[in-house]
Short mmCIF file of C-alpha atoms and ligand atoms in Angstrom, two decimals:
data_model
loop_
_atom_site.label_atom_id
_atom_site.label_comp_id
_atom_site.label_asym_id
_atom_site.label_seq_id
_atom_site.Cartn_x
_atom_site.Cartn_y
_atom_site.Cartn_z
CA MET N 1 -23.41 15.33 -1.05
CA ASP N 2 -20.32 15.15 -3.28
CA SER N 3 -19.06 18.15 -5.23
CA PHE N 4 -16.43 18.86 -7.90
CA LEU N 5 -13.62 21.32 -7.29
CA ILE N 6 -12.36 22.66 -10.59
CA ARG N 7 -9.31 24.86 -11.16
CA GLY N 8 -10.13 26.30 -14.56
CA GLY N 9 -8.04 27.62 -17.40
CA VAL N 10 -6.40 24.41 -18.64
CA PRO N 11 -7.00 23.57 -22.35
CA LEU N 12 -8.17 19.95 -22.62
CA ARG N 13 -5.83 17.73 -24.63
CA GLY N 14 -5.73 14.00 -25.38
CA THR N 15 -8.15 11.21 -26.15
CA VAL N 16 -11.36 10.26 -24.38
CA GLU N 17 -13.31 7.03 -24.76
CA ILE N 18 -17.06 7.52 -25.19
CA SER N 19 -19.34 5.34 -23.05
CA GLY N 20 -22.55 3.57 -24.04
CA SER N 21 -25.65 5.75 -24.25
CA LYS N 22 -27.69 6.16 -21.06
CA ASN N 23 -30.89 6.94 -22.93
CA ALA N 24 -30.47 3.95 -25.24
CA ALA N 25 -29.54 1.67 -22.34
CA LEU N 26 -32.59 2.36 -20.14
CA PRO N 27 -35.33 1.21 -22.59
CA ILE N 28 -33.14 -1.67 -23.78
CA MET N 29 -32.80 -2.82 -20.18
CA ALA N 30 -36.60 -2.59 -19.85
CA ALA N 31 -37.03 -4.59 -23.06
CA THR N 32 -35.30 -7.59 -21.49
CA LEU N 33 -38.54 -8.02 -19.50
CA LEU N 34 -40.26 -9.10 -22.74
CA THR N 35 -38.70 -12.56 -22.68
CA SER N 36 -38.14 -15.29 -20.11
CA GLU N 37 -34.84 -16.15 -21.80
CA PRO N 38 -31.42 -14.68 -20.87
CA CYS N 39 -30.27 -11.41 -22.47
CA VAL N 40 -26.76 -9.95 -22.48
CA ILE N 41 -26.20 -6.22 -23.02
CA HIS N 42 -22.68 -4.91 -23.66
CA ARG N 43 -21.29 -1.40 -23.36
CA LEU N 44 -23.77 -0.62 -20.64
CA PRO N 45 -22.64 2.58 -18.94
CA ASP N 46 -22.06 2.29 -15.19
CA LEU N 47 -24.22 5.14 -13.91
CA SER N 48 -26.52 5.64 -10.99
CA ASP N 49 -29.48 5.59 -13.44
CA THR N 50 -28.49 2.22 -14.98
CA ARG N 51 -27.76 0.76 -11.51
CA PHE N 52 -31.16 1.96 -10.47
CA MET N 53 -32.74 0.27 -13.48
CA VAL N 54 -30.97 -2.96 -12.45
CA GLN N 55 -32.73 -2.64 -9.07
CA ILE N 56 -36.07 -2.11 -10.80
CA LEU N 57 -35.58 -5.25 -12.94
CA GLN N 58 -34.70 -7.18 -9.80
CA SER N 59 -37.68 -5.83 -7.90
CA LEU N 60 -39.93 -7.08 -10.71
CA GLY N 61 -38.49 -10.58 -10.25
CA ALA N 62 -35.71 -10.71 -12.86
CA SER N 63 -32.16 -11.79 -12.09
CA ALA N 64 -29.82 -9.03 -13.22
CA THR N 65 -26.11 -8.36 -12.77
CA LEU N 66 -24.00 -5.52 -14.13
CA GLU N 67 -20.29 -6.17 -14.26
CA LYS N 68 -17.59 -4.39 -16.25
CA GLY N 69 -20.08 -2.85 -18.65
CA THR N 70 -21.97 -6.08 -19.32
CA LEU N 71 -25.49 -6.61 -18.08
CA ARG N 72 -26.92 -10.12 -17.81
CA VAL N 73 -30.66 -10.35 -17.25
CA GLN N 74 -33.14 -13.16 -17.10
CA ALA N 75 -36.76 -12.33 -16.43
CA ARG N 76 -38.15 -15.87 -16.02
CA ARG N 77 -41.18 -14.81 -14.00
CA ILE N 78 -42.06 -11.21 -13.36
CA LYS N 79 -44.73 -9.19 -11.64
CA GLY N 80 -46.54 -6.28 -13.25
CA TYR N 81 -46.28 -3.79 -10.44
CA ALA N 82 -43.72 -1.05 -9.75
CA ASP N 83 -44.23 1.13 -6.71
CA TYR N 84 -43.73 4.80 -6.04
CA GLU N 85 -40.47 4.44 -4.13
CA LEU N 86 -38.84 2.96 -7.23
CA VAL N 87 -40.36 5.09 -9.96
CA ARG N 88 -40.08 8.48 -8.27
CA LYS N 89 -36.27 8.28 -8.22
CA MET N 90 -35.93 8.11 -11.99
CA ARG N 91 -38.45 9.41 -14.47
CA GLY N 92 -36.99 7.20 -17.21
CA SER N 93 -38.31 4.14 -15.33
CA ILE N 94 -41.68 4.75 -17.07
CA CYS N 95 -40.26 2.68 -19.94
CA ILE N 96 -40.97 -0.54 -18.03
CA ALA N 97 -44.71 0.04 -18.65
CA GLY N 98 -44.61 -1.06 -22.31
CA PRO N 99 -42.79 -4.36 -21.69
CA LEU N 100 -45.00 -5.23 -18.70
CA LEU N 101 -48.15 -4.56 -20.70
CA GLY N 102 -46.79 -6.50 -23.69
CA ARG N 103 -45.77 -9.56 -21.71
CA LEU N 104 -48.26 -9.70 -18.82
CA LYS N 105 -51.09 -7.63 -20.39
CA ARG N 106 -51.05 -5.68 -17.15
CA ALA N 107 -48.87 -2.88 -15.83
CA ARG N 108 -49.40 -0.93 -12.64
CA ILE N 109 -46.92 1.86 -12.16
CA SER N 110 -46.69 4.89 -9.96
CA LEU N 111 -47.17 8.06 -12.03
CA PRO N 112 -43.72 9.60 -12.36
CA GLY N 113 -44.69 13.25 -11.83
CA GLY N 114 -42.80 16.27 -13.13
CA CYS N 115 -39.18 17.21 -12.64
CA ILE N 116 -37.06 20.33 -12.58
CA ILE N 117 -36.90 20.63 -16.40
CA GLY N 118 -40.66 20.55 -17.01
CA ALA N 119 -44.07 18.97 -16.38
CA ARG N 120 -43.20 15.75 -18.22
CA PRO N 121 -46.69 14.28 -18.79
CA ILE N 122 -47.22 10.70 -20.00
CA ASN N 123 -50.53 11.28 -21.80
CA LEU N 124 -49.05 10.16 -25.14
CA HIS N 125 -47.76 6.87 -23.67
CA LEU N 126 -51.26 6.21 -22.34
CA LYS N 127 -52.88 7.21 -25.63
CA GLY N 128 -50.69 4.61 -27.34
CA PHE N 129 -51.56 1.87 -24.83
CA ALA N 130 -55.27 2.68 -25.17
CA ALA N 131 -55.02 2.42 -28.97
CA LEU N 132 -53.53 -1.07 -28.50
CA GLY N 133 -56.67 -2.08 -26.59
CA ALA N 134 -55.62 -1.42 -22.99
CA ALA N 135 -58.01 -0.02 -20.43
CA ILE N 136 -56.33 2.79 -18.50
CA ARG N 137 -57.19 3.67 -14.92
CA ILE N 138 -55.53 6.31 -12.78
CA GLU N 139 -56.05 5.98 -9.05
CA GLY N 140 -54.11 6.82 -5.92
CA GLY N 141 -51.12 8.13 -7.87
CA TYR N 142 -50.86 4.94 -9.90
CA VAL N 143 -51.65 4.27 -13.52
CA GLU N 144 -52.93 0.84 -14.40
CA ALA N 145 -53.10 -0.47 -17.95
CA THR N 146 -54.81 -3.80 -18.53
CA ALA N 147 -55.71 -5.62 -21.72
CA ARG N 148 -57.16 -9.01 -22.58
CA LYS N 149 -54.94 -8.89 -25.62
CA ILE N 150 -52.75 -6.32 -27.35
CA LYS N 151 -54.27 -5.57 -30.74
CA GLY N 152 -52.37 -3.90 -33.56
CA ALA N 153 -53.59 -0.38 -34.31
CA SER N 154 -52.62 2.88 -35.90
CA VAL N 155 -51.50 5.46 -33.37
CA PHE N 156 -50.38 9.07 -33.76
CA LEU N 157 -47.83 10.02 -31.07
CA GLY N 158 -47.14 13.66 -31.93
CA GLY N 159 -47.60 16.01 -28.99
CA ARG N 160 -47.32 19.68 -28.10
CA ALA N 161 -43.53 19.65 -28.48
CA GLY N 162 -43.35 16.99 -31.20
CA PRO N 163 -42.87 13.25 -30.80
CA THR N 164 -42.11 11.51 -27.52
CA VAL N 165 -38.95 9.40 -27.19
CA LEU N 166 -39.93 7.10 -24.32
CA GLY N 167 -43.57 7.10 -25.44
CA THR N 168 -42.46 5.72 -28.82
CA ALA N 169 -40.27 3.15 -27.02
CA ASN N 170 -43.13 2.10 -24.75
CA VAL N 171 -45.67 1.61 -27.56
CA MET N 172 -43.10 -0.22 -29.68
CA MET N 173 -42.34 -2.63 -26.83
CA ALA N 174 -46.00 -3.28 -25.95
CA ALA N 175 -46.92 -3.82 -29.63
CA ALA N 176 -43.97 -6.17 -30.27
CA LEU N 177 -45.92 -8.95 -28.51
CA GLY N 178 -49.30 -7.88 -29.86
CA GLU N 179 -51.61 -9.40 -32.45
CA GLY N 180 -51.55 -7.86 -35.91
CA ILE N 181 -49.85 -4.74 -37.19
CA THR N 182 -49.24 -1.52 -35.29
CA VAL N 183 -48.25 1.67 -37.09
CA ILE N 184 -46.83 4.53 -35.01
CA GLU N 185 -47.13 7.88 -36.79
CA SER N 186 -45.10 10.90 -35.68
CA ALA N 187 -42.75 8.48 -33.93
CA ALA N 188 -39.57 9.85 -32.34
CA CYS N 189 -36.60 9.44 -34.72
CA GLU N 190 -33.85 9.56 -32.07
CA PRO N 191 -30.95 7.08 -32.50
CA GLU N 192 -31.90 5.63 -29.10
CA VAL N 193 -35.29 4.55 -30.53
CA MET N 194 -33.46 2.94 -33.43
CA ASP N 195 -31.09 1.09 -31.11
CA LEU N 196 -34.06 -0.26 -29.16
CA ALA N 197 -35.64 -1.51 -32.41
CA VAL N 198 -32.37 -3.24 -33.36
CA PHE N 199 -32.35 -5.00 -29.98
CA LEU N 200 -36.04 -5.95 -30.20
CA ASN N 201 -35.55 -7.33 -33.72
CA SER N 202 -32.60 -9.41 -32.49
CA MET N 203 -35.06 -10.83 -29.90
CA GLY N 204 -37.34 -11.90 -32.75
CA ALA N 205 -39.55 -8.80 -33.07
CA ARG N 206 -40.57 -7.54 -36.51
CA ILE N 207 -40.16 -3.79 -36.48
CA GLU N 208 -39.60 -1.64 -39.57
CA GLY N 209 -38.98 2.06 -40.02
CA ALA N 210 -37.41 2.89 -36.64
CA GLY N 211 -35.43 6.10 -37.06
CA SER N 212 -38.17 7.53 -39.29
CA PRO N 213 -41.51 9.14 -38.25
CA THR N 214 -43.46 5.99 -39.24
CA ILE N 215 -42.70 2.75 -37.41
CA THR N 216 -44.46 -0.48 -38.34
CA ILE N 217 -44.57 -3.33 -35.84
CA HIS N 218 -45.76 -6.80 -36.88
CA GLY N 219 -46.71 -8.43 -33.59
CA VAL N 220 -45.16 -11.82 -32.78
CA ARG N 221 -46.23 -14.45 -30.22
CA GLN N 222 -42.93 -14.69 -28.39
CA LEU N 223 -39.54 -13.06 -28.10
CA HIS N 224 -36.31 -14.86 -27.28
CA GLY N 225 -33.07 -13.97 -25.52
CA ALA N 226 -30.51 -11.85 -27.38
CA GLU N 227 -27.14 -10.13 -27.10
CA HIS N 228 -26.64 -6.46 -27.93
CA GLU N 229 -24.11 -3.64 -27.75
CA VAL N 230 -25.46 -0.21 -26.81
CA ILE N 231 -24.68 2.71 -29.16
CA PRO N 232 -22.22 5.41 -28.02
CA ASP N 233 -23.66 8.25 -25.96
CA ARG N 234 -24.16 11.18 -28.32
CA ILE N 235 -24.85 13.57 -25.44
CA GLU N 236 -21.62 12.62 -23.65
CA THR N 237 -19.78 13.04 -26.97
CA ALA N 238 -21.26 16.51 -27.44
CA THR N 239 -20.46 17.47 -23.84
CA PHE N 240 -16.76 16.60 -24.20
CA ALA N 241 -16.58 18.27 -27.62
CA ILE N 242 -18.00 21.47 -26.13
CA ALA N 243 -15.65 21.25 -23.13
CA ALA N 244 -12.69 21.07 -25.55
CA ALA N 245 -13.97 24.10 -27.46
CA ALA N 246 -14.63 26.07 -24.26
CA THR N 247 -11.09 25.52 -22.97
CA SER N 248 -9.37 26.20 -26.34
CA GLY N 249 -8.38 22.57 -26.26
CA ASP N 250 -7.74 19.86 -28.84
CA ILE N 251 -9.19 16.43 -28.09
CA THR N 252 -10.07 13.19 -29.84
CA LEU N 253 -13.33 11.43 -28.99
CA ARG N 254 -12.92 7.71 -29.51
CA GLY N 255 -15.83 5.35 -30.22
CA ALA N 256 -18.19 8.17 -31.22
CA ARG N 257 -20.87 8.28 -33.92
CA ALA N 258 -20.64 11.62 -35.76
CA GLU N 259 -23.76 10.81 -37.79
CA HIS N 260 -25.84 11.03 -34.57
CA LEU N 261 -24.51 14.52 -33.87
CA ARG N 262 -24.89 16.45 -37.10
CA ALA N 263 -26.82 19.38 -35.60
CA VAL N 264 -24.34 19.84 -32.74
CA LEU N 265 -21.22 19.51 -34.89
CA ASP N 266 -22.70 21.94 -37.42
CA LYS N 267 -23.27 24.56 -34.70
CA LEU N 268 -19.77 24.00 -33.29
CA GLN N 269 -18.28 24.61 -36.73
CA GLU N 270 -20.39 27.76 -37.09
CA ALA N 271 -18.97 28.89 -33.73
CA ASN N 272 -15.45 28.50 -35.19
CA VAL N 273 -14.61 25.11 -33.75
CA ALA N 274 -12.86 22.62 -36.03
CA VAL N 275 -14.34 19.11 -36.16
CA ASP N 276 -12.53 16.35 -38.09
CA ARG N 277 -13.92 12.89 -38.46
CA ASN N 278 -11.86 9.77 -38.95
CA GLY N 279 -14.11 6.69 -38.74
CA SER N 280 -15.32 6.43 -35.17
CA GLU N 281 -12.87 9.10 -34.00
CA LEU N 282 -13.73 12.78 -33.85
CA ARG N 283 -11.09 15.45 -33.34
CA VAL N 284 -12.40 18.71 -31.92
CA ARG N 285 -10.31 21.87 -31.53
CA ARG N 286 -10.78 25.58 -31.32
CA ARG N 287 -9.74 27.49 -34.45
CA GLY N 288 -9.42 30.92 -32.82
CA ARG N 289 -11.96 33.34 -31.43
CA LEU N 290 -15.40 31.82 -30.83
CA LYS N 291 -18.30 33.23 -32.85
CA PRO N 292 -21.85 33.68 -31.55
CA VAL N 293 -24.53 31.40 -33.01
CA ASP N 294 -28.28 30.95 -32.63
CA VAL N 295 -29.54 27.57 -31.51
CA THR N 296 -33.07 26.14 -31.29
CA THR N 297 -33.67 22.78 -29.65
CA LEU N 298 -35.84 20.41 -31.66
CA PRO N 299 -36.65 16.70 -31.87
CA TYR N 300 -33.98 14.64 -33.68
CA SER N 301 -32.33 15.41 -36.09
CA GLY N 302 -32.51 18.94 -34.73
CA PHE N 303 -30.31 20.31 -31.97
CA PRO N 304 -30.89 18.15 -28.85
CA THR N 305 -32.40 19.72 -25.72
CA ASP N 306 -29.92 17.56 -23.76
CA VAL N 307 -27.04 19.68 -25.14
CA GLN N 308 -28.70 23.10 -24.76
CA ALA N 309 -27.19 23.92 -21.35
CA GLN N 310 -23.65 22.88 -22.35
CA MET N 311 -23.90 24.95 -25.56
CA MET N 312 -25.02 27.93 -23.50
CA ALA N 313 -21.88 27.65 -21.36
CA LEU N 314 -19.78 27.73 -24.55
CA LEU N 315 -21.66 30.64 -26.11
CA ALA N 316 -21.24 32.65 -22.92
CA LEU N 317 -17.56 32.75 -24.00
CA ALA N 318 -18.25 33.84 -27.61
CA PRO N 319 -18.09 37.62 -28.05
CA GLY N 320 -21.45 38.87 -29.41
CA ILE N 321 -25.08 37.89 -29.01
CA SER N 322 -26.31 34.30 -29.28
CA ILE N 323 -29.97 33.37 -28.95
CA ILE N 324 -30.82 29.95 -27.58
CA THR N 325 -34.44 28.84 -27.89
CA GLU N 326 -35.73 25.83 -25.94
CA ARG N 327 -38.65 24.11 -27.69
CA ILE N 328 -38.82 20.77 -25.87
CA PHE N 329 -38.91 21.43 -22.10
CA GLU N 330 -40.50 24.63 -20.83
CA SER N 331 -38.35 25.25 -17.76
CA ARG N 332 -34.99 23.97 -18.85
CA PHE N 333 -33.11 27.19 -18.02
CA MET N 334 -32.18 26.49 -14.41
CA HIS N 335 -28.49 26.78 -15.31
CA VAL N 336 -28.84 30.42 -16.37
CA SER N 337 -28.69 31.93 -12.89
CA GLU N 338 -25.81 29.63 -11.90
CA LEU N 339 -23.83 30.54 -15.05
CA ALA N 340 -24.45 34.18 -14.07
CA ARG N 341 -22.67 33.48 -10.76
CA LEU N 342 -19.56 32.74 -12.83
CA GLY N 343 -19.91 36.05 -14.70
CA ALA N 344 -22.00 35.08 -17.75
CA GLU N 345 -24.53 37.63 -18.97
CA ILE N 346 -27.74 35.88 -20.03
CA GLU N 347 -31.33 37.10 -20.09
CA ILE N 348 -34.38 34.90 -20.44
CA GLU N 349 -37.18 36.09 -22.70
CA GLY N 350 -39.99 33.54 -22.92
CA PRO N 351 -38.59 30.33 -24.45
CA SER N 352 -35.31 32.04 -25.41
CA ALA N 353 -32.10 32.90 -23.61
CA ILE N 354 -30.21 35.90 -24.93
CA VAL N 355 -26.53 35.28 -24.30
CA LYS N 356 -24.32 38.36 -24.32
CA GLY N 357 -21.14 36.44 -24.74
CA GLY N 358 -17.47 37.22 -24.31
CA LYS N 359 -17.43 38.13 -20.62
CA LYS N 360 -14.56 36.70 -18.60
CA LEU N 361 -15.78 33.92 -16.34
CA SER N 362 -14.36 33.56 -12.85
CA GLY N 363 -14.77 30.62 -10.49
CA ALA N 364 -17.45 30.53 -7.77
CA PRO N 365 -19.49 27.95 -5.86
CA VAL N 366 -22.49 26.86 -7.96
CA MET N 367 -25.38 24.46 -7.54
CA ALA N 368 -26.27 21.77 -10.05
CA SER N 369 -30.02 21.48 -10.68
CA ASP N 370 -30.27 18.62 -13.19
CA LEU N 371 -28.02 16.36 -15.20
CA ARG N 372 -27.27 18.53 -18.24
CA ALA N 373 -27.27 21.80 -16.28
CA SER N 374 -24.55 20.25 -14.13
CA ALA N 375 -22.50 19.44 -17.22
CA ALA N 376 -22.84 23.08 -18.32
CA LEU N 377 -21.51 24.27 -14.97
CA VAL N 378 -18.54 21.90 -15.21
CA ILE N 379 -17.74 23.25 -18.70
CA ALA N 380 -18.01 26.85 -17.49
CA GLY N 381 -15.81 26.00 -14.49
CA LEU N 382 -13.17 24.43 -16.77
CA ALA N 383 -13.08 27.66 -18.82
CA ALA N 384 -13.24 30.09 -15.87
CA SER N 385 -10.26 31.50 -14.01
CA GLY N 386 -9.90 30.45 -10.38
CA VAL N 387 -11.76 27.74 -8.51
CA THR N 388 -15.33 26.61 -9.20
CA GLN N 389 -17.11 24.29 -6.82
CA VAL N 390 -20.01 22.45 -8.46
CA ASN N 391 -22.28 21.17 -5.71
CA ARG N 392 -24.83 18.33 -5.89
CA ILE N 393 -22.98 16.38 -8.55
CA TYR N 394 -25.12 13.32 -7.88
CA HIS N 395 -27.06 14.68 -10.87
CA LEU N 396 -23.94 14.20 -13.02
CA ASP N 397 -23.36 10.70 -11.71
CA ARG N 398 -26.82 9.78 -13.02
CA GLY N 399 -25.73 10.24 -16.62
CA TYR N 400 -21.96 10.62 -17.10
CA GLU N 401 -19.66 7.67 -16.51
CA GLN N 402 -16.64 8.81 -14.50
CA MET N 403 -16.74 12.33 -15.85
CA ASP N 404 -14.11 13.59 -13.38
CA ARG N 405 -11.67 10.78 -14.23
CA LYS N 406 -12.14 11.30 -17.97
CA LEU N 407 -11.60 15.06 -17.65
CA ARG N 408 -8.50 14.53 -15.49
CA ASP N 409 -7.11 12.23 -18.20
CA LEU N 410 -7.51 15.19 -20.60
CA GLY N 411 -5.46 17.40 -18.28
CA ALA N 412 -8.26 19.13 -16.37
CA ARG N 413 -7.66 19.99 -12.73
CA ILE N 414 -10.84 18.52 -11.28
CA GLN N 415 -11.32 16.75 -8.01
CA ARG N 416 -14.27 15.04 -6.40
CA VAL N 417 -14.84 16.15 -2.85
CA GLU N 418 -16.72 13.48 -0.94
CA GLU N 419 -18.99 14.49 1.87
CA SER N 420 -20.45 12.12 4.34
N1 EPU U 501 -44.62 14.95 -23.82
C1 EPU U 501 -45.99 15.05 -23.75
N2 EPU U 501 -46.69 13.92 -23.44
C2 EPU U 501 -46.11 12.73 -23.23
C3 EPU U 501 -44.70 12.63 -23.31
C4 EPU U 501 -43.99 13.77 -23.61
O1 EPU U 501 -46.55 16.13 -23.94
O2 EPU U 501 -46.82 11.75 -22.97
C5 EPU U 501 -43.82 16.14 -24.15
C6 EPU U 501 -42.81 16.49 -23.06
O3 EPU U 501 -43.40 17.26 -22.04
C7 EPU U 501 -41.76 17.23 -23.84
C8 EPU U 501 -41.75 16.50 -25.16
O4 EPU U 501 -43.01 15.84 -25.26
O5 EPU U 501 -42.16 18.54 -24.06
C9 EPU U 501 -40.63 15.50 -25.36
O6 EPU U 501 -40.56 14.61 -24.26
P1 EPU U 501 -40.14 13.09 -24.44
O7 EPU U 501 -41.29 12.23 -24.09
O8 EPU U 501 -39.53 12.91 -25.78
O9 EPU U 501 -39.03 12.94 -23.31
P2 EPU U 501 -38.67 11.59 -22.57
O10 EPU U 501 -38.85 10.46 -23.50
O11 EPU U 501 -39.38 11.53 -21.26
C10 EPU U 501 -36.14 11.46 -23.23
C11 EPU U 501 -34.83 11.50 -22.53
C12 EPU U 501 -34.54 12.90 -22.03
C13 EPU U 501 -34.56 13.85 -23.23
C14 EPU U 501 -35.92 13.75 -23.95
C15 EPU U 501 -36.01 14.60 -25.21
C16 EPU U 501 -34.57 9.27 -21.59
C17 EPU U 501 -34.48 8.42 -20.39
N3 EPU U 501 -34.84 10.56 -21.39
O12 EPU U 501 -37.13 11.81 -22.26
O13 EPU U 501 -33.23 12.87 -21.48
O14 EPU U 501 -34.36 15.18 -22.80
O15 EPU U 501 -36.15 12.37 -24.33
O16 EPU U 501 -35.01 14.26 -26.10
O17 EPU U 501 -34.39 8.82 -22.71
C18 EPU U 501 -31.44 13.56 -20.10
O18 EPU U 501 -30.81 12.57 -20.50
O19 EPU U 501 -30.91 14.50 -19.46
C19 EPU U 501 -32.88 13.66 -20.40
C20 EPU U 501 -33.71 14.45 -19.73
#
């Protein structure tokens, strides 16, 4: 398993190009299954998760190639069945259920199960499918949704922790080829949901209100091929911005969308980090001493759970007490004990982490547990003195395009150590 060797203490400087969004790309890739015509998707990040989604599309019968950030897909004839071996590797693959149900009126998919950050149920996805007229059966670890036809309906998708991102995407995709009008209440407002709606509408769907809590879908009989460019990755943008702040650096993020990052940029400014926007460029630099801040993760437009771990690494450097409360995923604190190995002082109290910041971090071997926790460890390693070895970086490769190369271009001393 590959690892990163980081010699910390170098302030990041220069310009970094932001890649297309992983979490926008995955459902958009799934949406190409809704038509038999060719689709072309640009700015598709080259990640192990998107490559894996290419394999899933192929296994369902589509032709799909990903080259230099452009994906070409044609799903002339597809089957409605995805087996355990495919789905278990990537929880996000659940977003093929909506398109399969919409197009074939039948989807049989292995239940994805939980993951390190939480239980990750799909009850809300299934509630949505049932409201559209599908019969749901769970048997032998598989969920099967079948419908004679998809009928427009009103469906409330709010759950224990608020709306569901991929649940909203799934219901939107199934209803796009339904009969009549579907209204999703308490829909997820994330920019990735909006990007999916833009793509679906360019395929001929009639979707209004995406980006707000009420989405209206007027079902159409058929969708056609379309071309689309994926939005920039707001989580990658936030990760690099935080890395610049943590290293007392000064970097420019090119091709970013500041309007998707208001909550993060606001907290960075509160922590004494300067953020200047110039069109699609964002300049981020440390003003002086970091200040502690309190952060609570919330559905969009609140502070994203996908940036909680990285923010914790930064706040470990801010003298004083910061309280970070995680409201979306119950066990998303796996990075706490690894950050402690680098010298951070953090205590967990229920859904909150109390960060006693300002301790000097020093390099050590650490273990990555999930994608964003890994990014937090890289940030801490960049800020620490000495050498940090981040093991199991296959997690990072799932969601960050060439993170080591991009950091090196900003002056970081980071090396990938390949192990056979
Ligand atoms: N939930 C339910 N029932 C459901 C679905 C979700 O109770 O049927 C709960 C979850 O347990 C959680 C909350 O609702 O407490 C939100 O989960 P959501 O469904 O929104 O998560 P997701 O759609 O499965 C996407 C991203 C995650 C990101 C979350 C939250 C993709 C591929 N994944 O997951 O991204 O953390 O939204 O913003 O889009 C990552 O990129 O590192 C990542 C984990």
